Coordinates of C-alpha atoms and ligand atoms in Angstrom, one line a residue:
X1 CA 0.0 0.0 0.0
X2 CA 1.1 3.4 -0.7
X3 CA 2.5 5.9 1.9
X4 CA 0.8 8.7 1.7
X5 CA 2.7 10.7 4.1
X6 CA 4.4 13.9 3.5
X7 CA 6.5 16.6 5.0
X8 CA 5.3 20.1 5.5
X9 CA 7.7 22.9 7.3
X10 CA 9.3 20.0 9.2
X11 CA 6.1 18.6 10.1
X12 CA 5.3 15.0 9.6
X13 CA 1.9 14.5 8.0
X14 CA 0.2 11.5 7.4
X15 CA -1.3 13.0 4.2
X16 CA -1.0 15.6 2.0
X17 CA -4.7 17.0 2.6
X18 CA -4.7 20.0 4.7
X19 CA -8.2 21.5 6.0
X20 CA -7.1 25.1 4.6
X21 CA -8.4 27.9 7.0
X22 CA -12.0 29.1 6.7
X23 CA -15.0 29.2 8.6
X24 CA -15.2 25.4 8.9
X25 CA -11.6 25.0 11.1
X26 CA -12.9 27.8 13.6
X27 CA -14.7 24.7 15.6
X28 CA -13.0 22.0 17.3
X29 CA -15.9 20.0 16.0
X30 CA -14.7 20.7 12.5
X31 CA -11.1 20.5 13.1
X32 CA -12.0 16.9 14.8
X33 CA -13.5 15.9 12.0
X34 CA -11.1 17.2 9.0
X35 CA -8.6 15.4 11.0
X36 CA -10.9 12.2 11.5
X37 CA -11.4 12.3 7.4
X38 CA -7.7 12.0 6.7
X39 CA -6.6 15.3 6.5
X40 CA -3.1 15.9 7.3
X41 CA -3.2 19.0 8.9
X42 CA -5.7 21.8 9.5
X43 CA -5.0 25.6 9.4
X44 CA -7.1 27.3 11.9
X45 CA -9.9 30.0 11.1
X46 CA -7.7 33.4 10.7
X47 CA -7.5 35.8 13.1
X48 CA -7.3 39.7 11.6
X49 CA -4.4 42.2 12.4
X50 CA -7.2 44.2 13.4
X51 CA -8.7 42.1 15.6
X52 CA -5.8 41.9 17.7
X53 CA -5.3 45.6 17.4
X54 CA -8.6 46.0 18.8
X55 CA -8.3 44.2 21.7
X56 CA -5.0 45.5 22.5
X57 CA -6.6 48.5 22.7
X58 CA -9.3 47.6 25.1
X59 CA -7.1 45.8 26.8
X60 CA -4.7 48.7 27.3
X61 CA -7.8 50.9 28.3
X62 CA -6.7 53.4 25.5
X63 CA -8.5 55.2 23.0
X64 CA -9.6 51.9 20.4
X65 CA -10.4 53.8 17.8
X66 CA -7.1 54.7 16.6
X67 CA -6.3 51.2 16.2
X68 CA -9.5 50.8 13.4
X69 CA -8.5 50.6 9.8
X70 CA -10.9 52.1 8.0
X71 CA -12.1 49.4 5.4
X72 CA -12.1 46.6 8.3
X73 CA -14.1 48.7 10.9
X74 CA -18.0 47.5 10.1
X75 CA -16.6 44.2 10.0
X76 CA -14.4 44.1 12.8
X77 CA -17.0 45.2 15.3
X78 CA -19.5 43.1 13.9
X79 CA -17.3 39.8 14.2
X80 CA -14.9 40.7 16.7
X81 CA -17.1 41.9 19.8
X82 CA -16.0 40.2 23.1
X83 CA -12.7 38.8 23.4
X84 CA -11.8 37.2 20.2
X85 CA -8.1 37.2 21.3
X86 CA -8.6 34.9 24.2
X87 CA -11.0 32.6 22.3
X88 CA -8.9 32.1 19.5
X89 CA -6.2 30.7 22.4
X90 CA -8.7 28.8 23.5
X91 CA -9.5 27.4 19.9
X92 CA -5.8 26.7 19.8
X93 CA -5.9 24.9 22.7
X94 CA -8.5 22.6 22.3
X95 CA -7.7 21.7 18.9
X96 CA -4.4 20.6 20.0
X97 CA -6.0 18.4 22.5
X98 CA -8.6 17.1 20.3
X99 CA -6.7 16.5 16.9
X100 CA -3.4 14.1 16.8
X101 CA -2.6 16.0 13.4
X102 CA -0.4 19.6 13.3
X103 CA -2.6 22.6 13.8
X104 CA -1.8 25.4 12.6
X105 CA -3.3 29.2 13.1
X106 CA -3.5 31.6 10.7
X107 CA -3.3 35.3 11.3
X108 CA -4.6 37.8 7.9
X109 CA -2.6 40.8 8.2
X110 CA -1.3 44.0 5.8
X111 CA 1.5 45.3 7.7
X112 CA 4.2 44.8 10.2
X113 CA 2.7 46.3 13.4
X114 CA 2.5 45.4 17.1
X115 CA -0.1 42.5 16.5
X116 CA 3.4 40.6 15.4
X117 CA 4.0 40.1 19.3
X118 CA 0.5 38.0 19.8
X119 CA 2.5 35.6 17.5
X120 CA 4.2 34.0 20.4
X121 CA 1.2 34.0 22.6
X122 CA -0.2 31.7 20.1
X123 CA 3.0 29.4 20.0
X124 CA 2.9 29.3 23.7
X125 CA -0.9 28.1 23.4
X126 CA 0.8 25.2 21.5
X127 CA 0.3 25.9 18.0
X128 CA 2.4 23.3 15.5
X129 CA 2.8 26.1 13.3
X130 CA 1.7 29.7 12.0
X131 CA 0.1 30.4 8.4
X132 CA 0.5 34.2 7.6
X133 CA -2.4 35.1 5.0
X134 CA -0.9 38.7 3.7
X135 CA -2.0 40.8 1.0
X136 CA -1.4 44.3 0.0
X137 CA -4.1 45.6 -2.2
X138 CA -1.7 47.6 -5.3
X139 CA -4.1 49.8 -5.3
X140 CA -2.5 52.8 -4.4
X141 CA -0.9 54.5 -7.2
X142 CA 1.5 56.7 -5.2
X143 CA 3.3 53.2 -3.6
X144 CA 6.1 51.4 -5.8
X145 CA 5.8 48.0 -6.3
X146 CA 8.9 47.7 -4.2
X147 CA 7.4 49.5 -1.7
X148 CA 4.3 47.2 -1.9
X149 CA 6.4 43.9 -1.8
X150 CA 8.6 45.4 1.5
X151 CA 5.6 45.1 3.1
X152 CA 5.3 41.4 2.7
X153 CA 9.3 40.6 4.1
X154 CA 8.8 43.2 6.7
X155 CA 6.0 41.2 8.4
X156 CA 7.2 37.5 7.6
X157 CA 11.0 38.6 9.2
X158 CA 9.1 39.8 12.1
X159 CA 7.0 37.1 12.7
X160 CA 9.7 34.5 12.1
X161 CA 11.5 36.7 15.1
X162 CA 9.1 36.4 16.9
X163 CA 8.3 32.4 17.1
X164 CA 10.2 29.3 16.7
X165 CA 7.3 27.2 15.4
X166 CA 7.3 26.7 11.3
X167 CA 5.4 29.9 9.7
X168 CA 4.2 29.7 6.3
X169 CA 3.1 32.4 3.9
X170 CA -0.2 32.3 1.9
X171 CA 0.3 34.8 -0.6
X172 CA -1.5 35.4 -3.5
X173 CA 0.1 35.9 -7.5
X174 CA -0.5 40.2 -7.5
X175 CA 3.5 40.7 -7.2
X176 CA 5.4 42.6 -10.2
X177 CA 7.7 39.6 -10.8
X178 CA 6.2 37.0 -8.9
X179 CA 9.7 34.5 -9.3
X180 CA 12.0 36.5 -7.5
X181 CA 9.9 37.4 -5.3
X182 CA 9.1 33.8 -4.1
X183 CA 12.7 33.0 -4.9
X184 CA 13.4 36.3 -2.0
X185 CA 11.2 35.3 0.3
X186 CA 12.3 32.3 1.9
X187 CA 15.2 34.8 3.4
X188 CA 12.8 35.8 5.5
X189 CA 12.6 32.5 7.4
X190 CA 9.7 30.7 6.2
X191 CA 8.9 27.3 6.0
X192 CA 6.9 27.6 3.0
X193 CA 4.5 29.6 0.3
X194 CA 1.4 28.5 -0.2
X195 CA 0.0 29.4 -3.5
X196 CA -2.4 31.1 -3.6
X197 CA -5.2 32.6 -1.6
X198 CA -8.4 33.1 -2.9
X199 CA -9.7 36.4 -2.3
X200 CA -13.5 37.8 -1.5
X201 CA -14.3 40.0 -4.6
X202 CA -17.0 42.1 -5.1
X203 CA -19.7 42.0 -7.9
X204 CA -22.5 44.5 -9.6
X205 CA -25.8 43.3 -9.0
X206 CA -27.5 45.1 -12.6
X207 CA -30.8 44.9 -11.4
X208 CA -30.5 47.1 -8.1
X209 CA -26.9 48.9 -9.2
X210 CA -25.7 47.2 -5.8
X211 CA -22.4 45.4 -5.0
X212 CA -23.0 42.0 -4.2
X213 CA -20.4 39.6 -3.0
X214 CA -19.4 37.2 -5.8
X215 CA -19.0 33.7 -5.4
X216 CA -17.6 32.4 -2.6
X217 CA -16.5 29.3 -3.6
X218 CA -14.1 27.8 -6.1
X219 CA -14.9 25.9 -9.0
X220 CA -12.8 22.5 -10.0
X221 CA -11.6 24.1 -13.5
X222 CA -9.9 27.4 -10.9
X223 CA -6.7 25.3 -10.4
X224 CA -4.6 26.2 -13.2
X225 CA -3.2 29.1 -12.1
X226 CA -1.7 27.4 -9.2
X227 CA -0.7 24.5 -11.3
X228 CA 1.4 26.7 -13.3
X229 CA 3.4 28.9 -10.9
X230 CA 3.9 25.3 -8.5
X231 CA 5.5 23.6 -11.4
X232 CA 7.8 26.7 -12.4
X233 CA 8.8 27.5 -8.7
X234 CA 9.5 23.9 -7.4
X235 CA 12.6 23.1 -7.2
X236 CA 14.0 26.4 -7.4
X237 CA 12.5 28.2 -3.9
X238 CA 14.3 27.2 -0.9
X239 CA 10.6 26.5 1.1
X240 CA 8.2 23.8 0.8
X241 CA 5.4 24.9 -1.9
X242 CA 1.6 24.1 -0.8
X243 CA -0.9 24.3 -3.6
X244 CA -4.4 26.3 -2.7
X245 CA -7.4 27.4 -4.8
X246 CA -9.4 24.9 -6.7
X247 CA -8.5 21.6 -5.4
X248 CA -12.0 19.8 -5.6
X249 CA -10.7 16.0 -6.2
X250 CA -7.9 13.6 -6.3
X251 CA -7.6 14.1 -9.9
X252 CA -6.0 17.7 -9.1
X253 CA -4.8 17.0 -6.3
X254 CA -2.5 14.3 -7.8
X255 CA -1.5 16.8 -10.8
X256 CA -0.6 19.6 -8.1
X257 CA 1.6 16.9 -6.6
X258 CA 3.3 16.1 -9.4
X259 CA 3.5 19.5 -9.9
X260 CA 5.7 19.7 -7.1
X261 CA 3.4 21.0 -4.6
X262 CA 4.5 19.0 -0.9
X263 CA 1.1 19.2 0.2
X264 CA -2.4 20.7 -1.2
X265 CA -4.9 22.8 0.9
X266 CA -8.8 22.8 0.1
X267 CA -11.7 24.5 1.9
X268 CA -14.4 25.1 -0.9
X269 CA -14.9 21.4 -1.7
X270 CA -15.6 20.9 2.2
X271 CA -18.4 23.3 2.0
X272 CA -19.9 21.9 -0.9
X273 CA -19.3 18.0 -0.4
X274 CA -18.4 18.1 3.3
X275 CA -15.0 16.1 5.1
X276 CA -15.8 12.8 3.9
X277 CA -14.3 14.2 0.3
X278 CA -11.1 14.4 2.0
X279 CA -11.1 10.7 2.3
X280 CA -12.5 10.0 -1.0
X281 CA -9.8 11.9 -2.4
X282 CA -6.8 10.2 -0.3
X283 CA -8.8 6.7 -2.0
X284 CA -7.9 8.6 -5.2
X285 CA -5.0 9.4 -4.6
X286 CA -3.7 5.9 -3.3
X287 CA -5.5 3.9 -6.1
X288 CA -3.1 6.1 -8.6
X289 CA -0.5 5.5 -7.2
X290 CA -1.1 1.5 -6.5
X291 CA -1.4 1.7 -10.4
X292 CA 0.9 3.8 -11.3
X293 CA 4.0 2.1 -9.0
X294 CA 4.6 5.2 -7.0
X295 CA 5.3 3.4 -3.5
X296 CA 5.5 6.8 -1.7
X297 CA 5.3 10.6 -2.3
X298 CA 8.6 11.6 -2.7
X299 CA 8.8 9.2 -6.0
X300 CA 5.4 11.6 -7.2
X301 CA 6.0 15.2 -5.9
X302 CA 7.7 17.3 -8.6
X303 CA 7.8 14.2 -11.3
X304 CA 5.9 16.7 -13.7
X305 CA 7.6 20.2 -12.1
X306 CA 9.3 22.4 -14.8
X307 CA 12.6 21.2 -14.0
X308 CA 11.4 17.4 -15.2
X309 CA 8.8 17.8 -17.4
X310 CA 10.3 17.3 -21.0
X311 CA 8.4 20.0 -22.5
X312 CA 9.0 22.8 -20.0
X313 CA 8.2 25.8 -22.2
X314 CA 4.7 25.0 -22.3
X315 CA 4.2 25.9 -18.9
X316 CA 5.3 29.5 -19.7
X317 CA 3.5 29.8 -22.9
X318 CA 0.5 32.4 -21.8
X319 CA -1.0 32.9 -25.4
X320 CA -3.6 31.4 -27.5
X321 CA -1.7 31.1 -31.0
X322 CA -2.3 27.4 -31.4
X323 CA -5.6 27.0 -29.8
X324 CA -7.0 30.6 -31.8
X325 CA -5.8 28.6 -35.3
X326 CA -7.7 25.4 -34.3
X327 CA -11.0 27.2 -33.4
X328 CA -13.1 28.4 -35.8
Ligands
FMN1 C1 -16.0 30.7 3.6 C2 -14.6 30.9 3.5 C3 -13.8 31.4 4.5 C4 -12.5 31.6 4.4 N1 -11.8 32.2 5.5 C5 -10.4 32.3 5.4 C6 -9.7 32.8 6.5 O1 -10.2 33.1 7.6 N2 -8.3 32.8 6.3 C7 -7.7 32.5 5.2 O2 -6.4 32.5 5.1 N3 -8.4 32.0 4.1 C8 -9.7 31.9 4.2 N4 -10.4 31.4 3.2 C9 -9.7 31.0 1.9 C10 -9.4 29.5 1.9 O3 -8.5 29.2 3.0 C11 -8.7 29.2 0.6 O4 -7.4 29.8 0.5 C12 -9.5 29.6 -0.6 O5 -10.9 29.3 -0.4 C13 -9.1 28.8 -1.9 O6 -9.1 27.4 -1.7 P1 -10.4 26.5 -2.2 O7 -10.4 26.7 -3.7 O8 -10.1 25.1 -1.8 O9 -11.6 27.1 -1.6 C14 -11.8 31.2 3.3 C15 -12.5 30.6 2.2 C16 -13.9 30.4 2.3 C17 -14.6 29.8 1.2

């Protein structure tokens, strides 16, 4: 029988399924039962910069308010009221007890402020390791892309400082030259990149010229991005590479593996087919190998990477030339 088991960060898993953080992993219930289903590992709900911030604040009896970030605010005191600091300790906590498989938090931030220092207080609530989900919105036209990208190395050295658990970044693919910049990264002290978030995006609803939220899930076909930037990166970033967005069934998850991706993380397929998909697609993943005389993962991860695959220049071809003369 296959051996399914990978390493992530220096953590042993016993697959390469990890519950990716979402609503689902803010329950130990959940968490008990991604880990239950086979998964690997489970990346907690995240916690936001601005949460932390907030209750800093209260905590320090000072003025909260200068802590708010303006686009978070509505949001922040809508999901943050009471003591979201404490709870998410607690969460910690009781996961660890619960679940024989690495937890790891999560914490969404945009900068490098004082929140870093709650890092450790999550490391000390036992914590196997810490996903940082950071994005900086390019919005802004007066800030540099260098500029932009500091941002990103700024917080990951700090954090890193900070903690001696593994800390991985989930970034997503907005950077200028997204190669170096995952090539640069791992200076910071990471353990690895996962690639890549999936963000909330807003949509026009024509009928009453609202916003509306689009959709909040994935689809199966929204792997490919991933699929690409895994293949070109592996073996050439000095982190482990986790593949996230899109991974629906074993079928990807196998072709993100041999992508050279060490582990894959999925959290849409668990709303829309539950945990028990998480098994089904460790069945799927097994079978293929059975049949395709891969006795563990390390024969598998990074067979089809850029580095191996005999037709490398496909997977930076980004136009339609063949495909536009073939389709009339
Ligand atoms: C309902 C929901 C809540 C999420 N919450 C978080 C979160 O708190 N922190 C985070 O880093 N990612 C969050 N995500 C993003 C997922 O972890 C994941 O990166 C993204 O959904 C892409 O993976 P998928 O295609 O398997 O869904 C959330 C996703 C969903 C659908």
């Amino acid at each position: 029988m296959a051996d399914l088991s990978t390493t992530w960060m220096g953590l042993k898993l016993k697959s390469p399924i990890i519950a990716a953080s979402c609503t689902l992993t803010g329950s130990v219930e959940h968490v008990s039962e991604a880990a239950r289903c086979g998964a690997g590992a489970v990346v907690l709900k995240s916690l936001f910069e601005e949460q932390i911030m907030q209750d800093a604040a209260r905590s320090l009896g000072g003025n909260e308010q200068r802590f708010f970030y303006a686009q978070a605010e509505d949001y922040i005191r809508e999901y943050s009221r009471g003591d979201a600091l404490a709870s998410y300790l607690e969460l910690i906590r009781a996961s660890c007890r619960e679940v024989p498989v690495p937890v790891i938090a999560s914490i969404n931030c945009v900068s490098a402020g004082e929140w870093v220092q709650f890092a450790r207080e999550i490391e000390d609530a036992g914590a196997d390791g810490l996903e940082i989900n950071i994005f900086v919105m390019p919005s802004d036209p007066s800030r540099s892309s260098a500029e932009n990208e500091q941002v990103y190395f700024d917080v990951l050295s700090a954090v890193t400082k900070a903690v001696r658990i593994p800390v991985a970044a989930k970034v997503s693919s907005y950077f200028s030259s997204l190669a170096h910049t995952a090539r640069a990264l791992p200076s910071t002290g990471i353990g690895s990149l996962v690639m890549f978030n999936r963000f909330f995006s807003p949509d026009i609803d024509i009928d009453t010229m609202e916003l509306k939220p689009a959709p909040l899930f994935s689809t199966p076909e929204d792997y490919c991005h991933s699929l690409r930037w895994i293949a070109m990166l592996s073996g050439s970033v000095g982190c482990d590479l986790v593949a996230s967005t899109g991974v629906h069934n074993s079928e990807t998850l196998i072709k993100q593996l041999l992508a050279g991706a060490k582990a894959v993380e999925v959290a849409s397929v668990l709303y829309l087919k539950g945990f028990e998909e998480i098994r089904t697609m460790l069945e799927g993943l097994e079978e293929y190998m059975d049949r395709q005389g891969f006795a563990s993962l390390s024969e598998l991860v990074g067979r089809m990477s850029m580095k191996n695959s005999l037709h490398p220049a496909a997977y930076e071809r980004s136009q339609f030339m063949k495909h536009f003369s073939d389709i009339s």
